[in-house]
Structures are given as C-alpha cells and as structure tokens.
Coordinates of C-alpha atoms in Angstrom, one line a residue:
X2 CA 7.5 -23.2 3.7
X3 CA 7.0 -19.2 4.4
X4 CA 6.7 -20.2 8.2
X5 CA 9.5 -22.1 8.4
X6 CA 11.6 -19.5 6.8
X7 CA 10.7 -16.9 8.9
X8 CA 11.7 -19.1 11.9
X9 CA 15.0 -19.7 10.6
X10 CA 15.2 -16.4 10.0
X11 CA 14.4 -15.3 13.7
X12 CA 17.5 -17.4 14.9
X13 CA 19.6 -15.9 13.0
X14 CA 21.8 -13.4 14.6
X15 CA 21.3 -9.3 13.7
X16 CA 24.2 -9.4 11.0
X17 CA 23.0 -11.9 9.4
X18 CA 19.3 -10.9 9.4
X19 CA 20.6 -7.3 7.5
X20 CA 22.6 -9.3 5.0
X21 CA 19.7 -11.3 4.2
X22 CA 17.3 -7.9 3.8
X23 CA 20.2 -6.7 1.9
X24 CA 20.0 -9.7 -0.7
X25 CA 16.7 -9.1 -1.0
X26 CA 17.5 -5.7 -1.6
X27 CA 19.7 -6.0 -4.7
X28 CA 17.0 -8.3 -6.0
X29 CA 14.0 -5.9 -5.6
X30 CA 16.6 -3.4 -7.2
X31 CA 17.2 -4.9 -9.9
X32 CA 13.3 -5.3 -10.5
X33 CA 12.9 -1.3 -10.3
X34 CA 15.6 0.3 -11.7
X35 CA 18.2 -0.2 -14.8
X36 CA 20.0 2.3 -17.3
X37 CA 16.7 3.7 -18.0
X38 CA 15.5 4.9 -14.6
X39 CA 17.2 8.3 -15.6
X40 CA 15.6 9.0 -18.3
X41 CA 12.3 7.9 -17.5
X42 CA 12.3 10.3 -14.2
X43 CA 13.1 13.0 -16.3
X44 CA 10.7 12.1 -19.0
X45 CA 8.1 12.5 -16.2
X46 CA 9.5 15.6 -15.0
X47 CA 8.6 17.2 -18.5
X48 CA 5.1 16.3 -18.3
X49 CA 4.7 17.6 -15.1
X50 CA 3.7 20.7 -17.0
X51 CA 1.4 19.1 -19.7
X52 CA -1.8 20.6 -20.4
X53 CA -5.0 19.0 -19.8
X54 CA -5.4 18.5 -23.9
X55 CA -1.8 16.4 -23.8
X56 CA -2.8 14.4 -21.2
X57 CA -5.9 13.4 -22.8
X58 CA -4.3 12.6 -26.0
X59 CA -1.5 10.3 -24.0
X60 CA -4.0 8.7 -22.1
X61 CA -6.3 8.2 -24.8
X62 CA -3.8 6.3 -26.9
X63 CA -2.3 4.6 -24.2
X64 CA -6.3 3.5 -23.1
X65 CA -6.8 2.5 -26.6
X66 CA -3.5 -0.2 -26.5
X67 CA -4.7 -1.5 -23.1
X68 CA -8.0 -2.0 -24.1
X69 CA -7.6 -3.7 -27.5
X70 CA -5.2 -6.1 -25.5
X71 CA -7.5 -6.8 -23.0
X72 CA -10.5 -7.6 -25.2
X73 CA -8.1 -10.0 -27.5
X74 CA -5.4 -11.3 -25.6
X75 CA -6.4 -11.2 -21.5
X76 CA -8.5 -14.4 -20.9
X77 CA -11.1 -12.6 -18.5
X78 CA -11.9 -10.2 -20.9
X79 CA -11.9 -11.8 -23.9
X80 CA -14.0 -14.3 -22.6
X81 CA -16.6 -12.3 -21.4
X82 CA -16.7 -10.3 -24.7
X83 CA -17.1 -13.4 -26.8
X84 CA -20.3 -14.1 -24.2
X85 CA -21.9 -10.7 -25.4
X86 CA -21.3 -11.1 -28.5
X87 CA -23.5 -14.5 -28.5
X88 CA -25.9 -13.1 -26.3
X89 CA -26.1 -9.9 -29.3
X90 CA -24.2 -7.6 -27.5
X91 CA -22.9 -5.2 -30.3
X92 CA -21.1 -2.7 -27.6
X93 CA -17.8 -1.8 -28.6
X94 CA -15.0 -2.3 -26.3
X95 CA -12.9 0.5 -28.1
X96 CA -14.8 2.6 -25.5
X97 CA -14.2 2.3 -21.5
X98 CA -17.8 3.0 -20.8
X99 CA -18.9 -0.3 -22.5
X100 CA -16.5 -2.2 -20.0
X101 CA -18.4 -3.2 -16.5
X102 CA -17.0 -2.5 -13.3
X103 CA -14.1 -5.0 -12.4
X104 CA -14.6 -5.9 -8.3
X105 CA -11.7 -6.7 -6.1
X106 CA -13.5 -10.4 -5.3
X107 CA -13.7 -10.9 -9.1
X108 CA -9.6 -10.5 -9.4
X109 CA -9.3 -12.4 -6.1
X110 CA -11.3 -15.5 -7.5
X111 CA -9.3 -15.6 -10.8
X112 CA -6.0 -13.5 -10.6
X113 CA -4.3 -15.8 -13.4
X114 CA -7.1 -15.1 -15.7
X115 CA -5.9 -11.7 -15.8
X116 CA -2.4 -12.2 -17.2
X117 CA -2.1 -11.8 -21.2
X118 CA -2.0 -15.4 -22.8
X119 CA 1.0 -14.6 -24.2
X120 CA 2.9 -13.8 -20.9
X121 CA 4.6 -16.0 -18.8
X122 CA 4.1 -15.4 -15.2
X123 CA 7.1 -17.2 -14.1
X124 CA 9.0 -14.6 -15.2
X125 CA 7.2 -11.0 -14.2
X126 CA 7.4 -9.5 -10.6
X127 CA 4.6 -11.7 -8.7
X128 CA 3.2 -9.9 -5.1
X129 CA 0.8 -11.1 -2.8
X130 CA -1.1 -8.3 -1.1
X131 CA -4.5 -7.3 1.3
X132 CA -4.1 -4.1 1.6
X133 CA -6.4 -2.2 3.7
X134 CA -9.3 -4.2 2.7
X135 CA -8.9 -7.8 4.2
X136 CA -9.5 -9.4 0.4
X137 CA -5.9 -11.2 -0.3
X138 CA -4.7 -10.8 -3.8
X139 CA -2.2 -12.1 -6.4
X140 CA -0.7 -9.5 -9.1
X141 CA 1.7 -9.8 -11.6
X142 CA 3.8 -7.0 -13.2
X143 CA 6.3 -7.1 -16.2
X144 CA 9.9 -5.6 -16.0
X145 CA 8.8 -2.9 -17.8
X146 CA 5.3 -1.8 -15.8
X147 CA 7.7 -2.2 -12.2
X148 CA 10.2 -0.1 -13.8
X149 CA 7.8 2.1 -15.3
X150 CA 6.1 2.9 -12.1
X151 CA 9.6 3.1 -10.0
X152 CA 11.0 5.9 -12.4
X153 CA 7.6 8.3 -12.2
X154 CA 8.1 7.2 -8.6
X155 CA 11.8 8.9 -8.4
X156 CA 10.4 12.5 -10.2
X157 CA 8.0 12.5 -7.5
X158 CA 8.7 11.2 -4.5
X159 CA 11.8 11.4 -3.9
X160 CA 13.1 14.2 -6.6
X161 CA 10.2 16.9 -5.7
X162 CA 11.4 16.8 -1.8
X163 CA 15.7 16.7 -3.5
X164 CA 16.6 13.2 -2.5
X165 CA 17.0 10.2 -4.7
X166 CA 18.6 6.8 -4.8
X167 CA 21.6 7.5 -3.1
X168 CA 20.0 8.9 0.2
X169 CA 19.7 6.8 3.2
X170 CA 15.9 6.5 4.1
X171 CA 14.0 4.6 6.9
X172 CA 11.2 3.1 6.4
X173 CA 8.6 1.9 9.3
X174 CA 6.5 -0.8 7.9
X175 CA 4.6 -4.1 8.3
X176 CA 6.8 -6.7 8.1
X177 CA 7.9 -8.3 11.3
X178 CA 11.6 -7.8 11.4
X179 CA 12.0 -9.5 14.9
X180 CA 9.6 -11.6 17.4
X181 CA 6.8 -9.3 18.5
X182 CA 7.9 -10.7 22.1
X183 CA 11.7 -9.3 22.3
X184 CA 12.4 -6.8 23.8
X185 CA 16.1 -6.1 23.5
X186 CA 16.5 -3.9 20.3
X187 CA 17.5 -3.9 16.7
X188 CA 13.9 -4.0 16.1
X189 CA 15.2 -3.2 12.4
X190 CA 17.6 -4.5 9.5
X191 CA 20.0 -2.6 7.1
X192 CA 19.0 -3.0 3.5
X193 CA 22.4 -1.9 1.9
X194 CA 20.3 -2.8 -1.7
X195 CA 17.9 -0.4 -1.3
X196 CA 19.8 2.0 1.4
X197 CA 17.3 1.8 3.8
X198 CA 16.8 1.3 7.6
X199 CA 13.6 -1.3 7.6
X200 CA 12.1 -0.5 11.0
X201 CA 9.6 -3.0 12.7
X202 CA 6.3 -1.1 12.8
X203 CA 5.3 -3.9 15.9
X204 CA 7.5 -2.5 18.6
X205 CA 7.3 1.2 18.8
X206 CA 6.3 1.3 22.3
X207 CA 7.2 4.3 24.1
X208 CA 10.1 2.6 26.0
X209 CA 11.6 1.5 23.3
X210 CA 11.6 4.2 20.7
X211 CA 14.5 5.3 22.0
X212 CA 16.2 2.5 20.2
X213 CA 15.0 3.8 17.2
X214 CA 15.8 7.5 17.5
X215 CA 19.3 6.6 18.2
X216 CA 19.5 3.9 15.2
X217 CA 18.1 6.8 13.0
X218 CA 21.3 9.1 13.9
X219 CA 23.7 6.1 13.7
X220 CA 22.5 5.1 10.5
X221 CA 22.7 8.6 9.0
X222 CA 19.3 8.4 7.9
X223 CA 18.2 11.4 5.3
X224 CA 14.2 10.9 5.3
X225 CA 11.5 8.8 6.6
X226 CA 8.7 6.5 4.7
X227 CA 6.2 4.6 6.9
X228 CA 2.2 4.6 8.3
X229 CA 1.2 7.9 9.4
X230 CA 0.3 6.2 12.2
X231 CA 3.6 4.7 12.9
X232 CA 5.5 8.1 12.0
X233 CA 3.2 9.6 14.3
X234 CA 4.6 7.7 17.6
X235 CA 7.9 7.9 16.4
X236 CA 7.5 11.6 16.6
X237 CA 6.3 11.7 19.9
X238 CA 9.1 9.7 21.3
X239 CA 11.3 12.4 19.3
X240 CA 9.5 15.4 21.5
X241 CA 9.2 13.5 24.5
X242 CA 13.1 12.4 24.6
X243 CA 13.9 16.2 22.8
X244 CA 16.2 15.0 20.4
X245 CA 16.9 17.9 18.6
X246 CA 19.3 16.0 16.4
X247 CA 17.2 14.3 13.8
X248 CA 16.3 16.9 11.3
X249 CA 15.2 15.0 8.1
X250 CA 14.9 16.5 4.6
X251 CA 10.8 14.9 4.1
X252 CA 8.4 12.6 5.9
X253 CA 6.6 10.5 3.1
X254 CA 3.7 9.4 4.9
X255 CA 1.6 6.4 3.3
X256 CA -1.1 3.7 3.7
X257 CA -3.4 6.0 5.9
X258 CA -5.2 9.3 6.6
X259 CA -3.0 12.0 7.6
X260 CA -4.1 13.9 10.6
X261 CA -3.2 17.6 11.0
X262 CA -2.2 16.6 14.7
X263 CA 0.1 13.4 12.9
X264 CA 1.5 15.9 10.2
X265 CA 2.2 18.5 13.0
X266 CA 3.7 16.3 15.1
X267 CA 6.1 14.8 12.9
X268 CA 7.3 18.1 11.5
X269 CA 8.2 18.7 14.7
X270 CA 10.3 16.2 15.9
X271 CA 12.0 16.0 12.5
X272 CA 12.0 19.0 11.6
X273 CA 11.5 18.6 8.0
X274 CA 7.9 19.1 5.6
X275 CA 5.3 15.7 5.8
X276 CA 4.4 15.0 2.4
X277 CA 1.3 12.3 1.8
X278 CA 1.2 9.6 -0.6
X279 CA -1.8 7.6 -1.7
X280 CA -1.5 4.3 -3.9
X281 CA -2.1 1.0 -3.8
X282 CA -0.6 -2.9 -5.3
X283 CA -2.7 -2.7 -8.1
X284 CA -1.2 0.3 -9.9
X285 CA -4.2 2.0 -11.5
X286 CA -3.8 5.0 -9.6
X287 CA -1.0 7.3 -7.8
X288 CA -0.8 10.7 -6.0
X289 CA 1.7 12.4 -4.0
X290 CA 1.7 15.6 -2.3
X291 CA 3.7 18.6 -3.9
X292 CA 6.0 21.2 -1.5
X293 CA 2.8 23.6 -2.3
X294 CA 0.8 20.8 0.0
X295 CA -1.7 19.7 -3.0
X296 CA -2.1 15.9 -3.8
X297 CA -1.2 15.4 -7.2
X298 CA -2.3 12.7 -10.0
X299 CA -0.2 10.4 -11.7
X300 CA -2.0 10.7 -15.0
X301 CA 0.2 8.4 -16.7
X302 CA -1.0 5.5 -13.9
X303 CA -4.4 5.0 -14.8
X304 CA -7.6 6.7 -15.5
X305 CA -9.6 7.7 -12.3
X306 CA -13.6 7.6 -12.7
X307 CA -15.7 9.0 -9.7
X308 CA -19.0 7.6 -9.2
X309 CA -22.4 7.4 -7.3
X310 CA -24.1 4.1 -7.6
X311 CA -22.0 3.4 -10.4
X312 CA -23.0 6.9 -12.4
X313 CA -20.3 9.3 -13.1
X314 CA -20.4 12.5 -10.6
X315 CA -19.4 16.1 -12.1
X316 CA -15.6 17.5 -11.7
X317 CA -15.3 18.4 -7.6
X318 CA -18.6 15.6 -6.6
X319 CA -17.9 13.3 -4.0
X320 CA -18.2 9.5 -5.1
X321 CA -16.2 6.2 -5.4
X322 CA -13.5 5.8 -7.0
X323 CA -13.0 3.3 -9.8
X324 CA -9.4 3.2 -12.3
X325 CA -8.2 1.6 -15.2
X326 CA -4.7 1.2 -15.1
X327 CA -2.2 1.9 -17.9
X328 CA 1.2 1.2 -16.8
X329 CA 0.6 -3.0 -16.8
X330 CA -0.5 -4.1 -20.0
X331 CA 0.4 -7.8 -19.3
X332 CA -2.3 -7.7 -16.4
X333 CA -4.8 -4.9 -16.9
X334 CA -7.4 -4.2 -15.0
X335 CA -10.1 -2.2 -16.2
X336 CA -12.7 0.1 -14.1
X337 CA -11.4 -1.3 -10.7
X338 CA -13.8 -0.3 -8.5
X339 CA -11.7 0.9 -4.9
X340 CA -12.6 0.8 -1.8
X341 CA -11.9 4.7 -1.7
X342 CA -13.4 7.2 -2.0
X343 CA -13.3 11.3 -2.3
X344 CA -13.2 14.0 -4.5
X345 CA -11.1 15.1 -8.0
X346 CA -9.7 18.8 -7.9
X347 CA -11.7 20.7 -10.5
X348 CA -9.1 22.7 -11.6
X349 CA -10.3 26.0 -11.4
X350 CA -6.9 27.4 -9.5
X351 CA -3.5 26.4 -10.4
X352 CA -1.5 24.4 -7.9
X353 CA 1.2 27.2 -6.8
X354 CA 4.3 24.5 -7.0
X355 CA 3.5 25.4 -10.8
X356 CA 2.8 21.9 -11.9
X357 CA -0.2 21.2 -14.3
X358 CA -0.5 17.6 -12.9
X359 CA -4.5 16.8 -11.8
X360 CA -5.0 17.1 -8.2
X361 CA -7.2 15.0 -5.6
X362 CA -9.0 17.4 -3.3
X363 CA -9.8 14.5 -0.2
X364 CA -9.7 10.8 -0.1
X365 CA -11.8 9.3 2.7
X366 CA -11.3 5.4 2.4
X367 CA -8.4 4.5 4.2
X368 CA -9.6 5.1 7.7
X369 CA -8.9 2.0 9.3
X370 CA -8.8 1.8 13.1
X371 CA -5.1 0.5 14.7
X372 CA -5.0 -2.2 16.9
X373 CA -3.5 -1.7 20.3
X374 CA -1.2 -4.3 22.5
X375 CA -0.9 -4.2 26.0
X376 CA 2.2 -2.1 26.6
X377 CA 0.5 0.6 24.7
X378 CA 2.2 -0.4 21.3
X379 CA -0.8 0.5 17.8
X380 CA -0.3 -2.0 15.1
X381 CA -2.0 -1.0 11.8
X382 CA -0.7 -3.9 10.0
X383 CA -1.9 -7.0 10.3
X384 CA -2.8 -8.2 6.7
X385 CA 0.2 -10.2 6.4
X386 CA -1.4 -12.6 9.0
X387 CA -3.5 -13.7 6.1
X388 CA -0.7 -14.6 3.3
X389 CA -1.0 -17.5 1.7
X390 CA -3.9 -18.6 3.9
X391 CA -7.4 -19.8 2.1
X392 CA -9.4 -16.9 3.9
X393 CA -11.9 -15.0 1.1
X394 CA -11.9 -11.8 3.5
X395 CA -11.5 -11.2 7.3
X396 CA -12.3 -8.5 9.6
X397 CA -10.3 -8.0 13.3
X398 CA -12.3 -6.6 15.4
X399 CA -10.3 -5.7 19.0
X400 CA -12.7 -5.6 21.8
X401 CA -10.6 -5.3 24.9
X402 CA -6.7 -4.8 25.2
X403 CA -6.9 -8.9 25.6
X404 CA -9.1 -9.9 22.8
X405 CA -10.0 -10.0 19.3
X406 CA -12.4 -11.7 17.4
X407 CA -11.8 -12.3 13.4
X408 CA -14.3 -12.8 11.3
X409 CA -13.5 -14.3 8.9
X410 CA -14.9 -15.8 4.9
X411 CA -13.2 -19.3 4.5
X412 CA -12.0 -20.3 1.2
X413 CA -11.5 -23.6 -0.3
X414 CA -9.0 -25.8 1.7
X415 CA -9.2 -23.8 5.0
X416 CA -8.6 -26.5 8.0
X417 CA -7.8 -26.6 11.7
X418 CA -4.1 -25.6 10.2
X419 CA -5.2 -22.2 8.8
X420 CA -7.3 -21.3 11.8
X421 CA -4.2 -22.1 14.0
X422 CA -2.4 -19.8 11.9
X423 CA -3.9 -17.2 12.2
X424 CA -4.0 -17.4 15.9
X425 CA -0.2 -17.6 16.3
X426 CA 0.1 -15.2 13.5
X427 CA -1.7 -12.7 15.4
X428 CA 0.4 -13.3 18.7
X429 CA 3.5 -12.9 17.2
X430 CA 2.3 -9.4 16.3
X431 CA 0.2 -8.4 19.6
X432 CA 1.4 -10.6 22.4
X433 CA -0.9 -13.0 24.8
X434 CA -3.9 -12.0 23.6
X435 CA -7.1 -13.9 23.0
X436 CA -8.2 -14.6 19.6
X437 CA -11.4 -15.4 19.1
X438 CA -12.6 -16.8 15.1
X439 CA -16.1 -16.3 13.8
X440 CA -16.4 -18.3 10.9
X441 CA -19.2 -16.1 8.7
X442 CA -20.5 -16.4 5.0
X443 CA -19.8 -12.3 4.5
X444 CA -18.3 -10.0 6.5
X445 CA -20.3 -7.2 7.5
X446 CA -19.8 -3.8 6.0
X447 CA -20.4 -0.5 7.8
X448 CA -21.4 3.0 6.4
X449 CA -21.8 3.4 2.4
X450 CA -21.1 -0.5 2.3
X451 CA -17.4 0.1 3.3
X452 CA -15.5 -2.8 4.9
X453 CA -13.3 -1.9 7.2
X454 CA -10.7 -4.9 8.1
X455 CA -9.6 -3.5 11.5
X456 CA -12.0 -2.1 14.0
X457 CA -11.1 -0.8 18.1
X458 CA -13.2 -1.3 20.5
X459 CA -11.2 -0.5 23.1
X460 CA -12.8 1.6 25.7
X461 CA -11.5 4.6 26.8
X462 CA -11.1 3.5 30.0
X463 CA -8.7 0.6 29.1
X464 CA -6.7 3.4 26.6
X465 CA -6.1 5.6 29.6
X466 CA -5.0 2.7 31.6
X467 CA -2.1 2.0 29.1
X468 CA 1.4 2.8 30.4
X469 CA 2.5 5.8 28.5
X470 CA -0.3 5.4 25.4
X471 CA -0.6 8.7 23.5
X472 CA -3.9 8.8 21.9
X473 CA -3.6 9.2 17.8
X474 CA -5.2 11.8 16.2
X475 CA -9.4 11.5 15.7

C-alpha cells in the first residue's frame, strides 16, 4: 500500500506534491502543538535555571508515576514482575535499580506489549523508525507526551538561537521527495503546515546544489535542520558557487557526529552559529547545544544512566548509555540500553550561556559511515529501505561505487517480495548499483559490540575518481 502511494505520488506534478507535504503538515501540527505550546515553552524556559536539588526532586516524582504505571498497568512489565514475584523475587520496583536493562530487540519483538492496557493505540501518534541502528521499531506516543516534547523542543531549539514557529526553516532529510534518478530539479516540497522547505537529502550532487542554494533564497528560508553530513555539502556548494546571499540565523545539525571541518564549513557558507542536537524516536533522552557551544540535557526527558558492563561509572567516566524516559507514560520504557555512548559533564564549571541544565561532555555512537553513488552524491539515509519489511536487523555494507552487500536477519514472513524490495528500494536511492543480500542469523558487530548499519568500503582510489566528490570530514 506504502509502495503504491509513493508511486502515485511520483506522478504527480511539483504543486501537487507540496500541497500533499502541506496536508501532512497541518496534521503533524496539530499532533505537536495547541493553546498550550506557549506555556509549556516558557515553563521550560524557567527551569532552565533549576538547581541540581529541583531537578532531582522533579525527576524523582515524575520516575516514581512512571514506574508504578509500568509495574501495574504496562503488560511487559507487569508481567515480568508477577514472574519474580513467583520465583520469590521480593525486589521492589519503586526503585529503578531493581528494573533490568530493556534491549532495543526486546521492544522490537513486542512493541504492543509496551502500551498501557488502558490506552488505545488507535488513537496516539504511531511512528515507525530504525534509526541509526538497522533494528526497525514501532512507538506510540499520547497527545500529551508529543506535545510535551514539541514545547521543551521550541525553548530550545528554536527559542535559544531567536526563531520559533513562524520562521521559514529547511530541512535536508531522508525521505525521498523525488525519484533518486531525476535530474531536473525541485528536489524539495513546500510544507506551508509546518513552514518548511523539505529538501531531498538523495540528490545533493555537486551539479545540482545549485538548485538548492537558489530555492533556499526564493523561499526565504530563516535556518537550516538536516544531517551534518548533508549540511556539510550543501555548504560546500555555498563556497564553491560564493553565494554570499544566504546568511541564516542557526544551523541545527542532527542524526550524526559533528565534525569541526562540517561545523566550520557550514558557518561559513551560511554565515550563521552550527548548533548540534542529539535525540532519538524513543524519547528517553534530549540535548541540544547552547550559543555558549555546551550540549545540554533535557532533564525533564528521561533519566540518563552511564555504564560499563552494565555497572554504573562515576560523574565524567566513559560508558554506555542507558535512559528511562519520562515524558510517555502510556509507553514507557525503562533503562533503554542505547547504542551510544560517551561521557556526562560533571559539573564542576558552570556553562557560560548561564543555564544550570546538565551537560553531555562527548557522544561517540552515531558514527555511521555514508554511502556514496556514482556521481559523487553521500547518502546517510537509507533505513527507510527497511519500513514495513520483516527484516530483524540489516547492515549495508558498500564495497565499490557499484555494489553493496546487505546483510541482513529475516523475520517472520520475509519472501522473494521483501528481498526484491529491498533491492529496488536501494536503487531508487543510489542508482544502478549492484545489490548483493547475505541472508545471516546475526549481524556482525564491530568494536565494543557496536553495530554499525552502514559501512564504506570504497577505496580511495575510486573516491578520488568521483567527479567533483569532496571528501567529508574524518
């Protein structure tokens, strides 16, 4: 159904295309923000200078609701608690070091178990995501929890850098906005719902960024969202073409490592500060960077454990990361172990943007490698080739310009269909290409049991060859 969407919505001509984003628009909208937005940005403007003693009382309270609902109204949890109890397990599960580790595959194998009994998830905000890992996953959110999230979101990603809802943004993502194979711009659709410029992430080729620098003036375009990657070659083509005329007021960069060479970069084309966020579907954890350039906790998110082997590491140790979230009662999920990993800020000097908010001193997980077509074109994004498809976990692994080979962990119902799929899913993002799929039963993980879901081969040689390929930052 999906598929045969998307190809009705290829025909359709570029209006049309931009008043379908924009329905969508109103509707996602209408999902994040009502008459309470306001005052729920402002509300999270005040505790931006909480001490450390009111955020532990908030969270603690907040922990203690989330918790008691889990253990008596989530079926997961309430489930498993009833098996320790039988087995003489007297543990309490008022305290979140009684709870075990909750792993991405668990969620993935049972996602409906997870929704409060007395919710209905016909009517909460449903999302199908990847994310950087390659495990597909189904979440559900209430009104409230999307709202909730949205209106930190405008104190501090929008309101710290002085724009907001009214200001035209662009935003360079995943989702293929036209045929990988065209070649004629817009590569992009107006989302008058949202007021932003959706940009296809697929074709920035050098030749055609052009397209884009001149749809960012026409648009009137106030700030930028996207991959750091894919802001990164936008910026480039800015320098390279020296347009001068695109000064922006921020560059939220998202969904990858931020390279000095990227952040550089971009600044300079745009003129303007590059601000990184870090966050993922789930919602049990949130930073974003402050005009003082420190990474800054969402406290009111989630609570963020560090470990080592699964034991807690002092204030400033390196380890794993593992949240509980506390914005999502309906569907909480409790000691999520990430696949990130870094360090928490301990504290001992004060951020100079004057904010008491917790701060993140490095995360190291999102490090995945970009793919690369044959016109010189990186593609971070290719998750979405898996949506709806029965595939446990994949892995695409690009070994020349012309081939890549995805291993992959079937699931239940996976046929001749799904492998096709994925084939002509990943040629509608990269061109002719060879695919190659490795059926395995895990994919393999790489350095401290990290799996990475995109990996480059390409040699250096065949880099260089590229017409007009910049290299991105080590």
């Amino acid at each position: 159904m999906r598929s045969l969407a998307l190809r009705l919505y290829y025909r359709l001509p570029a209006p049309a295309r931009s008043i379908a984003a924009t329905l969508e628009g109103y509707y996602l909208r209408w999902w994040r923000y009502g008459p309470m937005s306001e005052r729920l940005m402002h509300e999270a403007i005040e505790r931006e200078h909480w001490t450390p003693g009111q955020w532990r009382a908030w969270q603690g309270e907040r922990l203690g609701l989330i918790l008691e609902r889990a253990a008596t109204r989530v079926p997961y949890y309430r489930e498993q608690w009833a098996a320790r109890r039988r087995n003489g397990d007297r543990a309490s599960w008022e305290l979140l070091e009684n709870w075990p580790v909750l792993h991405k595959e668990t969620l993935r194998q049972h996602p409906r178990a997870f929704v409060a009994d007395d919710c209905s998830p016909r009517r909460m905000f449903h999302l199908r995501t990847s994310g950087t890992t390659g495990t597909p996953l189904e979440l559900w959110r209430s009104h409230e929890a999307v709202r909730g999230v949205y209106g930190i979101g405008l104190a501090r990603t929008r309101g710290w850098h002085g724009v907001g809802l009214r200001d035209r943004r662009a935003m360079l993502g995943g989702q293929l906005v036209v045929p990988v194979r065209q070649r004629r711009p817009p590569f992009w659709v107006w989302n008058a719902g949202l007021k932003q410029l959706y940009m296809s992430s697929y074709h920035l080729a050098p030749d055609l960024v052009p397209y884009y620098l001149d749809a960012l003036a026409r648009y009137g375009v106030v700030y930028l969202v996207g991959y750091a990657s894919s802001l990164y070659a936008l910026a480039q083509g800015a320098l390279r073409e020296g347009r001068h005329d695109l000064k922006m007021a921020v560059a939220l960069s998202s969904s990858e490592r931020l390279y000095t060479e990227q952040r550089d970069t971009i600044a300079a084309a745009f003129q303007c500060p590059v601000r990184e966020t870090y966050g993922m579907a789930e919602n049990v954890t949130m930073a974003t960077e402050c005009p003082s350039g420190r990474l800054h906790l969402w406290p009111e998110i989630g609570i963020v454990e560090v470990v080592d082997e699964g034991r807690p590491v002092p204030l400033g140790g390196f380890g794993e990361f593992q949240c509980t979230g506390l914005m999502n009662p309906d569907m909480p999920l409790i000691r999520y172990h990430l696949a990130d990993c870094g360090r928490l800020d301990p504290g001992v000097e004060p951020c100079a943007c004057g904010r008491t908010l917790p701060m993140v001193m490095n995360i190291e997980g999102r490090t995945t490698d970009l793919l690369l077509t044959r016109d010189g074109r990186p593609v971070f994004w290719v998750n979405p080739v898996l949506y709806g498809l029965p595939v446990r976990q994949a892995q695409f692994v690009q070994e020349t310009l012309g081939r890549i080979v995805v291993r992959y962990v079937p699931g239940a119902g996976f046929s001749g269909d799904s492998a096709r799929a994925i084939i002509k899913r990943l040629r509608d993002r990269l061109g002719e290409i060879d695919v190659v799929l490795e059926q395995v039963a895990e994919v393999p993980r790489g350095a401290g049991q990290k799996l990475r879901s995109v990996i480059c081969n390409v040699s250096t040689e065949e880099r260089a060859a590229v017409r007009g390929l910049q290299p991105t930052a080590p």
